[in-house]
Amino acid sequence: SLMPFSPYEPPSFQDMFQPFFDMIHQAQQAMDVHFHSPAFQHPQMDLIREGDDDRTVCREIRHNSTGCLRMKDQCEKCREILSVDCSASDPSQAQLRQELNDSLQLAELLTKRYNDLLHSYQRKMLNTSSLLEQLNEQFSWVSQLANLTQGEDQYYLRVTTVASHTSDSDAPSGVTEVVVKLFDSDPITVTVPVEVSRKNPKFMETVAEKALQEYRKKSRE
Amino acid sequence: DQAVSDNELQEMSNQGSKYINKEIQNAVNGVKQIKNLIERTNEERKILLNNLEEAKKKKEDVLNETRDSEMKLKAFPGVCNETMMALWEECKPCLKQTCMKFYARVCRSGSGLVGRQLEEFLNQSSPFYFWINGDRIDSLLEDDRQQSHMLDVMQDRFSRASSIMDELFQDRFFTHEPQDSFRSFPFGLTPWRPHFLFPKSRFVR
């Protein structure tokens, strides 16, 4: 809750914004713990990746030797077992075996498709995790701005000096250097191409934009 | 250098502050945009979840058919036992040799233990298991188990994060629209003061 604990005191900055940060962090933790959980680190997870991957086969062999059965096609007598026809006394057995093989093939296809869907789902969750990180960063910036604008000073940005440097005809375009103080910052120097006149609204727009970028960059550092 | 008067400096500061004020509101809107993206991603996730439910049903139906056929086949009397057993006795050493060569070359660790384990496995297996592709069926059943577990874990965690985000996004911060003019002080104390936060005001008294 962002309501003040006492009805007779204004909320502090911490009272107002900390609950947001806490909730964003809790949501991030719920997601991050998930991706570091044993379910995602368990070696057997790789079993549901692409079929005859060497790592998967090695794991199966170590686990219970079933990985060795994947190599049955490399042995002639093993291949012959698969072609043994036991339907001499009962033709329905051959049909049943065919049905088994057909449904097995379909089951393998559907399992692979399901696997692809699971990975898409996992990607969605990774996207959400990344967006939570962006939310945290953006909200952090907003709360910083909120804190900086609590004061009585009507000017968030103060221009202290302006110096235009015109160029020779042989030199590249000159710049106008503007030194500003933004909120509580040390002086920030930004430049504007000399072609943009001070009277042009674009001038101060450029100054303010660059100063704010510089301020934010320094805050992050 | 061209001289700049104090008046001009003040005017520039005024203009710059207006822009900063606008950017503050943009920053707030930026938070809301991210919130919208999160909500949109969540909607897409729900659609994907529905697709997963349908795919799971289809997969499980076919798996059940497969197991059903397997059981029926197993019920047949072993008319080919002798033929299969003979082939199996010749298959086993080749399979063991091929597998151990692969393991030594690719997997490398613990060949001795794997060799003993494999010997035991082959002695306990039956050729009928091969004949009905029992290894492929078992592999599918294991995949099914793993996939169910993976989805359960993801669902559990995401629902926790989701309920936290729902609560967060219901807050007034995300539902309230910022004012549009300079000097609106979106977070400042004056002149715009959210009354519920400042009960000293006459309105609240």
mmCIF file of C-alpha atoms in Angstrom, chain A residues 31-49 55 59 119 122 126, chain B residues 146 149-150 153-154 157:
data_model
loop_
_atom_site.group_PDB
_atom_site.id
_atom_site.type_symbol
_atom_site.label_atom_id
_atom_site.label_comp_id
_atom_site.label_asym_id
_atom_site.label_seq_id
_atom_site.Cartn_x
_atom_site.Cartn_y
_atom_site.Cartn_z
ATOM 1 C CA MET A 31 10.609 -15.769 -12.842
ATOM 2 C CA ASP A 32 14.372 -15.983 -12.365
ATOM 3 C CA VAL A 33 14.250 -18.701 -9.731
ATOM 4 C CA HIS A 34 12.175 -20.639 -12.194
ATOM 5 C CA PHE A 35 14.835 -20.498 -14.860
ATOM 6 C CA HIS A 36 17.532 -21.518 -12.416
ATOM 7 C CA SER A 37 15.471 -24.278 -10.897
ATOM 8 C CA PRO A 38 16.487 -27.917 -11.107
ATOM 9 C CA ALA A 39 13.726 -28.506 -13.645
ATOM 10 C CA PHE A 40 15.643 -26.441 -16.165
ATOM 11 C CA GLN A 41 19.100 -27.535 -15.130
ATOM 12 C CA HIS A 42 18.297 -31.232 -14.867
ATOM 13 C CA PRO A 43 20.286 -33.139 -17.439
ATOM 14 C CA GLN A 44 17.238 -35.114 -18.500
ATOM 15 C CA MET A 45 15.699 -31.935 -19.908
ATOM 16 C CA ASP A 46 17.923 -32.489 -22.918
ATOM 17 C CA LEU A 47 16.028 -35.694 -23.611
ATOM 18 C CA ILE A 48 13.295 -33.652 -25.122
ATOM 19 C CA ARG A 49 15.576 -31.806 -27.504
ATOM 20 C CA ARG A 55 24.960 -35.709 -25.619
ATOM 21 C CA ARG A 59 23.267 -39.564 -21.062
ATOM 22 C CA HIS A 119 10.123 -23.918 -26.146
ATOM 23 C CA GLN A 122 9.647 -20.744 -22.468
ATOM 24 C CA LEU A 126 12.038 -15.098 -21.061
ATOM 25 C CA GLN B 146 9.493 -34.632 -18.712
ATOM 26 C CA HIS B 149 6.881 -31.689 -15.439
ATOM 27 C CA MET B 150 8.409 -28.792 -17.381
ATOM 28 C CA VAL B 153 7.029 -25.914 -13.197
ATOM 29 C CA MET B 154 6.711 -23.054 -15.703
ATOM 30 C CA ARG B 157 6.313 -19.961 -11.346
#
